[in-house]
Amino acid sequence: MRVAIMSDIHGNREGFSAALDDISDRRIDQIVLLGDYVGYGPDPEWCVDTTMRLVEAGALAVKGNHDHAIADPSESMNTIARATINWTRPRLSKAQCDFLAALPLTLELGEVALVHASLNSPERWHYILDDRRAVTSFRQTTARLIVCGHTHLPTLISQDTAGTVRQHQALTAAPVPLLRSRRWLAVVGSVGQPRDGSIAAAYAIFDTATSEFEFRRIAYDVGTTVHKLRAAGLPEPLAIRLQKGK
Amino acid sequence: MVLRPHSGLVIDGFTLGERLHKGGFATIWDVEHPDHTGPLVMKVPTITDGFDGPTIVGFEVEQMIVPKLVGRHIAKFVAAGDFAVMPYLVFERIQGEPLSEVFKGVPIALPDAVALAEKMAEAVHDLHRQNVIHLDLKPENFMLRADKSLVAIDFGLARHARLPDLLAEEFEMPMGTYPYIAPEQVLHQRNDLRSDIFAIGAMLYELVTGKAPFGKPSRLAEVRWRLWKKPIPPQSLVSDCPAYVQEIILRALETDPKDRYQSAAQMLFDLRNPAQVKITTRDGKNKRDPILKRFKRWWRGQTFVPFETPPLMTVQIEMAPIIMAAVDLSPEMEALADRLLLSVKRMLIIQPDARIACVNVIKTKRIGLDTARDAEGNHIHVARLLALRDWASGLGLPEDRMTCAILESSDPAAALIDYARHNHVDHILIGARGSSSTRRFLGSVSSQVVAEAPCSVSVIRLPQSGRFAEASEASAAVMHPDA
């Protein structure tokens, strides 16, 4: 089974569409969405609608911190994130809000554990930025692969036969065989707001038959998204971030 | 690991037969499988209950890299086993003997030594082109087939440019086999394909002289000597070692990777074209360097400064291609030859480590007698070579980066293609005469080269106007899309 994993779409219609177009060409059997459908971007309604349609068609989706903040204004956030969530909240219909509120924090797909931020206390939204911060996630599960988002930085981490957790280079361009001798944790990067220096939308494909994991980057029309952000009067740093990819 | 390998064990359909080899880190078994017809071997790592980190990670590295490799210089991958049950790798069985058998008889005859080095360079270039650096090349890790071709085995220390390097992330010890390990590997650098060139140099040295260039050290401190010590020049040990062989060996064994051959194909080129090897001061070096020079090298070796990091491996191999310029020296083609020179110069700007092979073909009669002399009795071959050298001097390259060769053939295109194939040329630049209808009908040398060459080909043409168009047969020709 070939699984496409997307995270942190953040109301970016152009990025989300480009990633979905790419997916349609790649014999994907299962779509997985790791949360943060809204926040930061100018098209939250479209992104939530698309997510709802995908879930209806069989996609798996978990909840992100921005999705949670729609229903729970007390969620702690930085000023810009809070400003866009406050801008987003009135734009969503009740059905859309209910959909986001009902999303689970974690899911499992065969040997793969799905979560937005980290498996240890998923509701606290810990950032897995390096191997040290991945250790506790490995402790929470026996899953062979944990996939998550939240940091917007594609990252690959493994736990070897001796239990040592190490970070590896997350290279695009070639699928990495996720050896069965280890357990793995992959942060897939962000579809709608990349922060690793590349402006292209990030997502990943995992092939359960070959056990190969591929980080993908898809160019999309950043200019249009930036234009919409400005037209909506959203904070300017968000536009700059999309143009710089960090 | 639940199972231990033994004769008669059946795992995933493979039945283990005789144990063929027991090494320090793994055992090799003869295996059969109903779905696979050819002879197969299974490699099983020897995992004890003690600290086996490096063995396990090395085997993981091999499981990761080997399935990605193709071609005749590797043993074809068949299957891999799960660590939870019994880790293994199954390969096609190579009919032949380990190259270490040959090394038992060193020194061997010089032509045989050079021929083996050629095979090594060829096999290694094939790996490098697949983004893999072996990093543990030694006689035990080559299998010599009955047809004398070489197969590289044991990728436990290898590095794939596009996969995570599990070894670099886990261990601090330099990894490799002491007699053959390159200086940068001693400094924990695992990203330079020129490390493999050093190993080939060390093996050729041993084949020619009977001794390893840096001895057979057993302690890491002795291995570090190669960071500042130079090997004894082969000619001091074997007086009839030709200067060109010494030159090739010492260049491959240079301490700093940037002073070595920049690709295995460039080393192969010199091995196959002895007359073209530029003899430098490395030749005739049978005295030790003056003390100050030695001290400087020693100091460099003490300071733990890593060598300049190579660019990405994929970029590294592309920066050091062999470019072949097929030059037409006939008088009416002077303008075209000038333009070709300009194109080669431009290539050198973007590929600064390129090696340029300038080639010209003397067309002989199909049923030819001696064509070496023209009507006046001049030696055509020599005259052509001089003319070609003169053309090539316009490139302003040092002699060790440039070669001039004159081929003789009744079929110039075939001769050029053969030369390109034999010397692993990456890119051919060839001039094309005008596009006359006769030429299109009969076929031109350049179009045949474009159609059949084993590499990229750029065809250089003069603009179809002005002085050249008047002189050419093609003055009135309609421009065709292929022109």
PDB file of N, CA and C in Angstrom, chain A residues 104-186:
ATOM      1  N   PRO A 104      -9.582  13.176  15.870  1.00  0.00           N
ATOM      2  CA  PRO A 104      -8.817  12.547  16.953  1.00  0.00           C
ATOM      3  C   PRO A 104      -7.399  13.121  17.011  1.00  0.00           C
ATOM      4  N   LEU A 105      -6.736  12.960  18.154  1.00  0.00           N
ATOM      5  CA  LEU A 105      -5.351  13.430  18.284  1.00  0.00           C
ATOM      6  C   LEU A 105      -4.367  12.450  17.658  1.00  0.00           C
ATOM      7  N   THR A 106      -4.684  11.162  17.739  1.00  0.00           N
ATOM      8  CA  THR A 106      -3.782  10.155  17.149  1.00  0.00           C
ATOM      9  C   THR A 106      -4.619   9.108  16.436  1.00  0.00           C
ATOM     10  N   LEU A 107      -3.977   8.427  15.469  1.00  0.00           N
ATOM     11  CA  LEU A 107      -4.621   7.315  14.764  1.00  0.00           C
ATOM     12  C   LEU A 107      -3.537   6.293  14.453  1.00  0.00           C
ATOM     13  N   GLU A 108      -3.960   5.102  14.087  1.00  0.00           N
ATOM     14  CA  GLU A 108      -2.981   4.109  13.645  1.00  0.00           C
ATOM     15  C   GLU A 108      -3.390   3.569  12.303  1.00  0.00           C
ATOM     16  N   LEU A 109      -2.387   3.293  11.481  1.00  0.00           N
ATOM     17  CA  LEU A 109      -2.641   2.709  10.166  1.00  0.00           C
ATOM     18  C   LEU A 109      -1.642   1.559  10.032  1.00  0.00           C
ATOM     19  N   GLY A 110      -2.114   0.361  10.333  1.00  0.00           N
ATOM     20  CA  GLY A 110      -1.193  -0.782  10.315  1.00  0.00           C
ATOM     21  C   GLY A 110      -0.052  -0.560  11.281  1.00  0.00           C
ATOM     22  N   GLU A 111       1.180  -0.563  10.771  1.00  0.00           N
ATOM     23  CA  GLU A 111       2.345  -0.402  11.638  1.00  0.00           C
ATOM     24  C   GLU A 111       2.740   1.058  11.825  1.00  0.00           C
ATOM     25  N   VAL A 112       1.896   1.970  11.327  1.00  0.00           N
ATOM     26  CA  VAL A 112       2.251   3.387  11.356  1.00  0.00           C
ATOM     27  C   VAL A 112       1.378   4.137  12.359  1.00  0.00           C
ATOM     28  N   ALA A 113       2.033   4.910  13.237  1.00  0.00           N
ATOM     29  CA  ALA A 113       1.309   5.755  14.184  1.00  0.00           C
ATOM     30  C   ALA A 113       1.252   7.172  13.632  1.00  0.00           C
ATOM     31  N   LEU A 114       0.057   7.785  13.711  1.00  0.00           N
ATOM     32  CA  LEU A 114      -0.125   9.123  13.148  1.00  0.00           C
ATOM     33  C   LEU A 114      -0.429  10.115  14.256  1.00  0.00           C
ATOM     34  N   VAL A 115       0.277  11.233  14.251  1.00  0.00           N
ATOM     35  CA  VAL A 115       0.020  12.265  15.254  1.00  0.00           C
ATOM     36  C   VAL A 115       0.475  13.607  14.685  1.00  0.00           C
ATOM     37  N   HIS A 116      -0.131  14.706  15.163  1.00  0.00           N
ATOM     38  CA  HIS A 116       0.283  16.009  14.640  1.00  0.00           C
ATOM     39  C   HIS A 116       1.667  16.407  15.151  1.00  0.00           C
ATOM     40  N   ALA A 117       1.844  16.380  16.479  1.00  0.00           N
ATOM     41  CA  ALA A 117       3.101  16.910  17.033  1.00  0.00           C
ATOM     42  C   ALA A 117       3.992  15.810  17.602  1.00  0.00           C
ATOM     43  N   SER A 118       3.570  15.174  18.696  1.00  0.00           N
ATOM     44  CA  SER A 118       4.392  14.120  19.292  1.00  0.00           C
ATOM     45  C   SER A 118       3.477  13.134  20.007  1.00  0.00           C
ATOM     46  N   LEU A 119       3.921  11.884  20.122  1.00  0.00           N
ATOM     47  CA  LEU A 119       3.053  10.860  20.696  1.00  0.00           C
ATOM     48  C   LEU A 119       2.944  10.985  22.210  1.00  0.00           C
ATOM     49  N   ASN A 120       4.004  11.543  22.830  1.00  0.00           N
ATOM     50  CA  ASN A 120       3.907  11.746  24.275  1.00  0.00           C
ATOM     51  C   ASN A 120       3.088  13.005  24.506  1.00  0.00           C
ATOM     52  N   SER A 121       2.037  12.890  25.270  1.00  0.00           N
ATOM     53  CA  SER A 121       1.083  13.990  25.493  1.00  0.00           C
ATOM     54  C   SER A 121       0.782  14.743  24.200  1.00  0.00           C
ATOM     55  N   PRO A 122       0.096  14.102  23.269  1.00  0.00           N
ATOM     56  CA  PRO A 122      -0.151  14.755  21.972  1.00  0.00           C
ATOM     57  C   PRO A 122      -0.881  16.091  22.118  1.00  0.00           C
ATOM     58  N   GLU A 123      -1.680  16.233  23.199  1.00  0.00           N
ATOM     59  CA  GLU A 123      -2.455  17.474  23.385  1.00  0.00           C
ATOM     60  C   GLU A 123      -1.567  18.631  23.835  1.00  0.00           C
ATOM     61  N   ARG A 124      -0.283  18.353  24.157  1.00  0.00           N
ATOM     62  CA  ARG A 124       0.606  19.447  24.588  1.00  0.00           C
ATOM     63  C   ARG A 124       1.436  19.973  23.417  1.00  0.00           C
ATOM     64  N   TRP A 125       1.314  19.324  22.259  1.00  0.00           N
ATOM     65  CA  TRP A 125       1.943  19.818  21.022  1.00  0.00           C
ATOM     66  C   TRP A 125       3.449  20.054  21.166  1.00  0.00           C
ATOM     67  N   HIS A 126       4.188  19.046  21.626  1.00  0.00           N
ATOM     68  CA  HIS A 126       5.652  19.178  21.722  1.00  0.00           C
ATOM     69  C   HIS A 126       6.272  19.192  20.329  1.00  0.00           C
ATOM     70  N   TYR A 127       7.315  19.991  20.164  1.00  0.00           N
ATOM     71  CA  TYR A 127       8.011  20.039  18.869  1.00  0.00           C
ATOM     72  C   TYR A 127       9.113  18.980  18.824  1.00  0.00           C
ATOM     73  N   ILE A 128       9.082  18.096  17.830  1.00  0.00           N
ATOM     74  CA  ILE A 128      10.183  17.133  17.670  1.00  0.00           C
ATOM     75  C   ILE A 128      11.177  17.755  16.693  1.00  0.00           C
ATOM     76  N   LEU A 129      12.153  18.424  17.268  1.00  0.00           N
ATOM     77  CA  LEU A 129      13.121  19.149  16.436  1.00  0.00           C
ATOM     78  C   LEU A 129      14.420  18.376  16.282  1.00  0.00           C
ATOM     79  N   ASP A 130      14.656  17.366  17.108  1.00  0.00           N
ATOM     80  CA  ASP A 130      15.904  16.587  17.020  1.00  0.00           C
ATOM     81  C   ASP A 130      15.699  15.212  17.657  1.00  0.00           C
ATOM     82  N   ASP A 131      16.764  14.388  17.630  1.00  0.00           N
ATOM     83  CA  ASP A 131      16.638  13.019  18.118  1.00  0.00           C
ATOM     84  C   ASP A 131      16.269  12.964  19.603  1.00  0.00           C
ATOM     85  N   ARG A 132      16.843  13.903  20.381  1.00  0.00           N
ATOM     86  CA  ARG A 132      16.608  13.901  21.823  1.00  0.00           C
ATOM     87  C   ARG A 132      15.104  14.011  22.121  1.00  0.00           C
ATOM     88  N   ARG A 133      14.443  14.884  21.351  1.00  0.00           N
ATOM     89  CA  ARG A 133      13.028  15.123  21.618  1.00  0.00           C
ATOM     90  C   ARG A 133      12.124  14.060  20.997  1.00  0.00           C
ATOM     91  N   ALA A 134      12.747  13.087  20.297  1.00  0.00           N
ATOM     92  CA  ALA A 134      11.946  12.016  19.696  1.00  0.00           C
ATOM     93  C   ALA A 134      11.860  10.802  20.615  1.00  0.00           C
ATOM     94  N   VAL A 135      12.801  10.742  21.575  1.00  0.00           N
ATOM     95  CA  VAL A 135      12.913   9.546  22.417  1.00  0.00           C
ATOM     96  C   VAL A 135      11.592   9.177  23.068  1.00  0.00           C
ATOM     97  N   THR A 136      10.919  10.175  23.657  1.00  0.00           N
ATOM     98  CA  THR A 136       9.688   9.856  24.388  1.00  0.00           C
ATOM     99  C   THR A 136       8.570   9.382  23.463  1.00  0.00           C
ATOM    100  N   SER A 137       8.566   9.840  22.223  1.00  0.00           N
ATOM    101  CA  SER A 137       7.549   9.354  21.291  1.00  0.00           C
ATOM    102  C   SER A 137       7.734   7.863  21.023  1.00  0.00           C
ATOM    103  N   PHE A 138       9.012   7.456  20.855  1.00  0.00           N
ATOM    104  CA  PHE A 138       9.268   6.031  20.633  1.00  0.00           C
ATOM    105  C   PHE A 138       8.779   5.199  21.821  1.00  0.00           C
ATOM    106  N   ARG A 139       8.883   5.762  23.019  1.00  0.00           N
ATOM    107  CA  ARG A 139       8.471   5.023  24.219  1.00  0.00           C
ATOM    108  C   ARG A 139       6.960   4.801  24.270  1.00  0.00           C
ATOM    109  N   GLN A 140       6.209   5.648  23.580  1.00  0.00           N
ATOM    110  CA  GLN A 140       4.748   5.588  23.683  1.00  0.00           C
ATOM    111  C   GLN A 140       4.123   4.504  22.818  1.00  0.00           C
ATOM    112  N   THR A 141       4.901   3.901  21.937  1.00  0.00           N
ATOM    113  CA  THR A 141       4.281   3.018  20.950  1.00  0.00           C
ATOM    114  C   THR A 141       5.221   1.892  20.560  1.00  0.00           C
ATOM    115  N   THR A 142       4.641   0.834  19.987  1.00  0.00           N
ATOM    116  CA  THR A 142       5.470  -0.212  19.399  1.00  0.00           C
ATOM    117  C   THR A 142       5.430  -0.091  17.875  1.00  0.00           C
ATOM    118  N   ALA A 143       4.763   0.947  17.376  1.00  0.00           N
ATOM    119  CA  ALA A 143       4.647   1.130  15.920  1.00  0.00           C
ATOM    120  C   ALA A 143       6.043   1.188  15.293  1.00  0.00           C
ATOM    121  N   ARG A 144       6.148   0.695  14.061  1.00  0.00           N
ATOM    122  CA  ARG A 144       7.439   0.668  13.385  1.00  0.00           C
ATOM    123  C   ARG A 144       7.785   2.056  12.827  1.00  0.00           C
ATOM    124  N   LEU A 145       6.748   2.821  12.551  1.00  0.00           N
ATOM    125  CA  LEU A 145       6.967   4.161  11.999  1.00  0.00           C
ATOM    126  C   LEU A 145       5.991   5.131  12.651  1.00  0.00           C
ATOM    127  N   ILE A 146       6.529   6.248  13.123  1.00  0.00           N
ATOM    128  CA  ILE A 146       5.684   7.326  13.635  1.00  0.00           C
ATOM    129  C   ILE A 146       5.786   8.452  12.616  1.00  0.00           C
ATOM    130  N   VAL A 147       4.655   8.955  12.134  1.00  0.00           N
ATOM    131  CA  VAL A 147       4.728  10.123  11.247  1.00  0.00           C
ATOM    132  C   VAL A 147       4.057  11.301  11.934  1.00  0.00           C
ATOM    133  N   CYS A 148       4.701  12.461  11.813  1.00  0.00           N
ATOM    134  CA  CYS A 148       4.128  13.653  12.422  1.00  0.00           C
ATOM    135  C   CYS A 148       4.480  14.898  11.624  1.00  0.00           C
ATOM    136  N   GLY A 149       3.961  16.026  12.083  1.00  0.00           N
ATOM    137  CA  GLY A 149       4.196  17.310  11.410  1.00  0.00           C
ATOM    138  C   GLY A 149       4.612  18.328  12.451  1.00  0.00           C
ATOM    139  N   HIS A 150       3.921  19.480  12.475  1.00  0.00           N
ATOM    140  CA  HIS A 150       4.029  20.492  13.515  1.00  0.00           C
ATOM    141  C   HIS A 150       5.268  21.385  13.418  1.00  0.00           C
ATOM    142  N   THR A 151       6.468  20.813  13.165  1.00  0.00           N
ATOM    143  CA  THR A 151       7.670  21.657  13.154  1.00  0.00           C
ATOM    144  C   THR A 151       7.871  22.342  11.802  1.00  0.00           C
ATOM    145  N   HIS A 152       7.210  21.854  10.770  1.00  0.00           N
ATOM    146  CA  HIS A 152       7.375  22.348   9.394  1.00  0.00           C
ATOM    147  C   HIS A 152       8.760  22.038   8.827  1.00  0.00           C
ATOM    148  N   LEU A 153       9.546  21.192   9.496  1.00  0.00           N
ATOM    149  CA  LEU A 153      10.905  20.881   9.037  1.00  0.00           C
ATOM    150  C   LEU A 153      11.009  19.381   8.767  1.00  0.00           C
ATOM    151  N   PRO A 154      11.178  18.968   7.499  1.00  0.00           N
ATOM    152  CA  PRO A 154      11.296  17.534   7.223  1.00  0.00           C
ATOM    153  C   PRO A 154      12.466  16.934   8.012  1.00  0.00           C
ATOM    154  N   THR A 155      12.184  15.868   8.746  1.00  0.00           N
ATOM    155  CA  THR A 155      13.192  15.284   9.643  1.00  0.00           C
ATOM    156  C   THR A 155      13.027  13.775   9.642  1.00  0.00           C
ATOM    157  N   LEU A 156      14.155  13.055   9.717  1.00  0.00           N
ATOM    158  CA  LEU A 156      14.094  11.596   9.785  1.00  0.00           C
ATOM    159  C   LEU A 156      14.923  11.133  10.980  1.00  0.00           C
ATOM    160  N   ILE A 157      14.306  10.312  11.825  1.00  0.00           N
ATOM    161  CA  ILE A 157      14.966   9.864  13.050  1.00  0.00           C
ATOM    162  C   ILE A 157      14.741   8.364  13.167  1.00  0.00           C
ATOM    163  N   SER A 158      15.743   7.634  13.677  1.00  0.00           N
ATOM    164  CA  SER A 158      15.528   6.198  13.870  1.00  0.00           C
ATOM    165  C   SER A 158      15.957   5.768  15.260  1.00  0.00           C
ATOM    166  N   GLN A 159      15.424   4.616  15.671  1.00  0.00           N
ATOM    167  CA  GLN A 159      15.864   3.995  16.914  1.00  0.00           C
ATOM    168  C   GLN A 159      16.430   2.637  16.530  1.00  0.00           C
ATOM    169  N   ASP A 160      17.719   2.409  16.817  1.00  0.00           N
ATOM    170  CA  ASP A 160      18.352   1.182  16.334  1.00  0.00           C
ATOM    171  C   ASP A 160      18.133   0.011  17.288  1.00  0.00           C
ATOM    172  N   THR A 161      18.729  -1.133  16.928  1.00  0.00           N
ATOM    173  CA  THR A 161      18.496  -2.359  17.690  1.00  0.00           C
ATOM    174  C   THR A 161      18.916  -2.206  19.155  1.00  0.00           C
ATOM    175  N   ALA A 162      19.885  -1.311  19.402  1.00  0.00           N
ATOM    176  CA  ALA A 162      20.340  -1.124  20.778  1.00  0.00           C
ATOM    177  C   ALA A 162      19.491  -0.087  21.512  1.00  0.00           C
ATOM    178  N   GLY A 163      18.519   0.504  20.818  1.00  0.00           N
ATOM    179  CA  GLY A 163      17.644   1.477  21.465  1.00  0.00           C
ATOM    180  C   GLY A 163      18.113   2.916  21.306  1.00  0.00           C
ATOM    181  N   THR A 164      19.264   3.119  20.639  1.00  0.00           N
ATOM    182  CA  THR A 164      19.787   4.472  20.468  1.00  0.00           C
ATOM    183  C   THR A 164      18.972   5.224  19.419  1.00  0.00           C
ATOM    184  N   VAL A 165      18.617   6.461  19.738  1.00  0.00           N
ATOM    185  CA  VAL A 165      17.824   7.277  18.815  1.00  0.00           C
ATOM    186  C   VAL A 165      18.743   8.268  18.121  1.00  0.00           C
ATOM    187  N   ARG A 166      18.710   8.287  16.787  1.00  0.00           N
ATOM    188  CA  ARG A 166      19.596   9.164  16.018  1.00  0.00           C
ATOM    189  C   ARG A 166      18.845   9.870  14.894  1.00  0.00           C
ATOM    190  N   GLN A 167      19.287  11.063  14.634  1.00  0.00           N
ATOM    191  CA  GLN A 167      18.694  11.825  13.535  1.00  0.00           C
ATOM    192  C   GLN A 167      19.499  11.611  12.256  1.00  0.00           C
ATOM    193  N   HIS A 168      18.829  11.542  11.121  1.00  0.00           N
ATOM    194  CA  HIS A 168      19.496  11.377   9.832  1.00  0.00           C
ATOM    195  C   HIS A 168      19.152  12.545   8.928  1.00  0.00           C
ATOM    196  N   GLN A 169      19.931  12.672   7.873  1.00  0.00           N
ATOM    197  CA  GLN A 169      19.594  13.702   6.885  1.00  0.00           C
ATOM    198  C   GLN A 169      18.270  13.329   6.219  1.00  0.00           C
ATOM    199  N   ALA A 170      17.366  14.278   6.116  1.00  0.00           N
ATOM    200  CA  ALA A 170      16.119  14.014   5.402  1.00  0.00           C
ATOM    201  C   ALA A 170      16.305  14.473   3.967  1.00  0.00           C
ATOM    202  N   LEU A 171      16.743  13.553   3.101  1.00  0.00           N
ATOM    203  CA  LEU A 171      17.058  13.922   1.727  1.00  0.00           C
ATOM    204  C   LEU A 171      15.856  13.690   0.829  1.00  0.00           C
ATOM    205  N   THR A 172      15.613  14.647  -0.062  1.00  0.00           N
ATOM    206  CA  THR A 172      14.603  14.397  -1.084  1.00  0.00           C
ATOM    207  C   THR A 172      15.322  13.667  -2.222  1.00  0.00           C
ATOM    208  N   ALA A 173      14.715  13.481  -3.339  1.00  0.00           N
ATOM    209  CA  ALA A 173      15.349  12.931  -4.545  1.00  0.00           C
ATOM    210  C   ALA A 173      15.447  11.413  -4.573  1.00  0.00           C
ATOM    211  N   ALA A 174      15.502  10.725  -3.433  1.00  0.00           N
ATOM    212  CA  ALA A 174      15.555   9.268  -3.506  1.00  0.00           C
ATOM    213  C   ALA A 174      14.795   8.676  -2.319  1.00  0.00           C
ATOM    214  N   PRO A 175      13.993   7.634  -2.555  1.00  0.00           N
ATOM    215  CA  PRO A 175      13.288   7.004  -1.444  1.00  0.00           C
ATOM    216  C   PRO A 175      14.288   6.313  -0.508  1.00  0.00           C
ATOM    217  N   VAL A 176      14.081   6.465   0.797  1.00  0.00           N
ATOM    218  CA  VAL A 176      14.969   5.843   1.785  1.00  0.00           C
ATOM    219  C   VAL A 176      14.336   4.537   2.264  1.00  0.00           C
ATOM    220  N   PRO A 177      15.077   3.419   2.175  1.00  0.00           N
ATOM    221  CA  PRO A 177      14.517   2.178   2.724  1.00  0.00           C
ATOM    222  C   PRO A 177      14.492   2.269   4.257  1.00  0.00           C
ATOM    223  N   LEU A 178      13.311   2.199   4.846  1.00  0.00           N
ATOM    224  CA  LEU A 178      13.226   2.222   6.309  1.00  0.00           C
ATOM    225  C   LEU A 178      13.437   0.788   6.788  1.00  0.00           C
ATOM    226  N   LEU A 179      14.693   0.488   7.149  1.00  0.00           N
ATOM    227  CA  LEU A 179      15.073  -0.874   7.514  1.00  0.00           C
ATOM    228  C   LEU A 179      14.201  -1.394   8.648  1.00  0.00           C
ATOM    229  N   ARG A 180      13.860  -2.670   8.542  1.00  0.00           N
ATOM    230  CA  ARG A 180      12.994  -3.261   9.554  1.00  0.00           C
ATOM    231  C   ARG A 180      13.729  -3.496  10.872  1.00  0.00           C
ATOM    232  N   SER A 181      15.063  -3.375  10.835  1.00  0.00           N
ATOM    233  CA  SER A 181      15.829  -3.563  12.062  1.00  0.00           C
ATOM    234  C   SER A 181      15.674  -2.374  13.007  1.00  0.00           C
ATOM    235  N   ARG A 182      15.122  -1.274  12.499  1.00  0.00           N
ATOM    236  CA  ARG A 182      14.966  -0.079  13.334  1.00  0.00           C
ATOM    237  C   ARG A 182      13.516   0.329  13.396  1.00  0.00           C
ATOM    238  N   ARG A 183      13.218   1.211  14.344  1.00  0.00           N
ATOM    239  CA  ARG A 183      11.937   1.909  14.314  1.00  0.00           C
ATOM    240  C   ARG A 183      12.231   3.335  13.865  1.00  0.00           C
ATOM    241  N   TRP A 184      11.258   3.967  13.215  1.00  0.00           N
ATOM    242  CA  TRP A 184      11.528   5.251  12.583  1.00  0.00           C
ATOM    243  C   TRP A 184      10.509   6.296  12.989  1.00  0.00           C
ATOM    244  N   LEU A 185      10.935   7.539  12.932  1.00  0.00           N
ATOM    245  CA  LEU A 185      10.034   8.663  13.132  1.00  0.00           C
ATOM    246  C   LEU A 185      10.323   9.669  12.022  1.00  0.00           C
ATOM    247  N   ALA A 186       9.272  10.046  11.289  1.00  0.00           N
ATOM    248  CA  ALA A 186       9.470  11.009  10.209  1.00  0.00           C
ATOM    249  C   ALA A 186       8.572  12.213  10.431  1.00  0.00           C
TER     250      ALA A 186
END
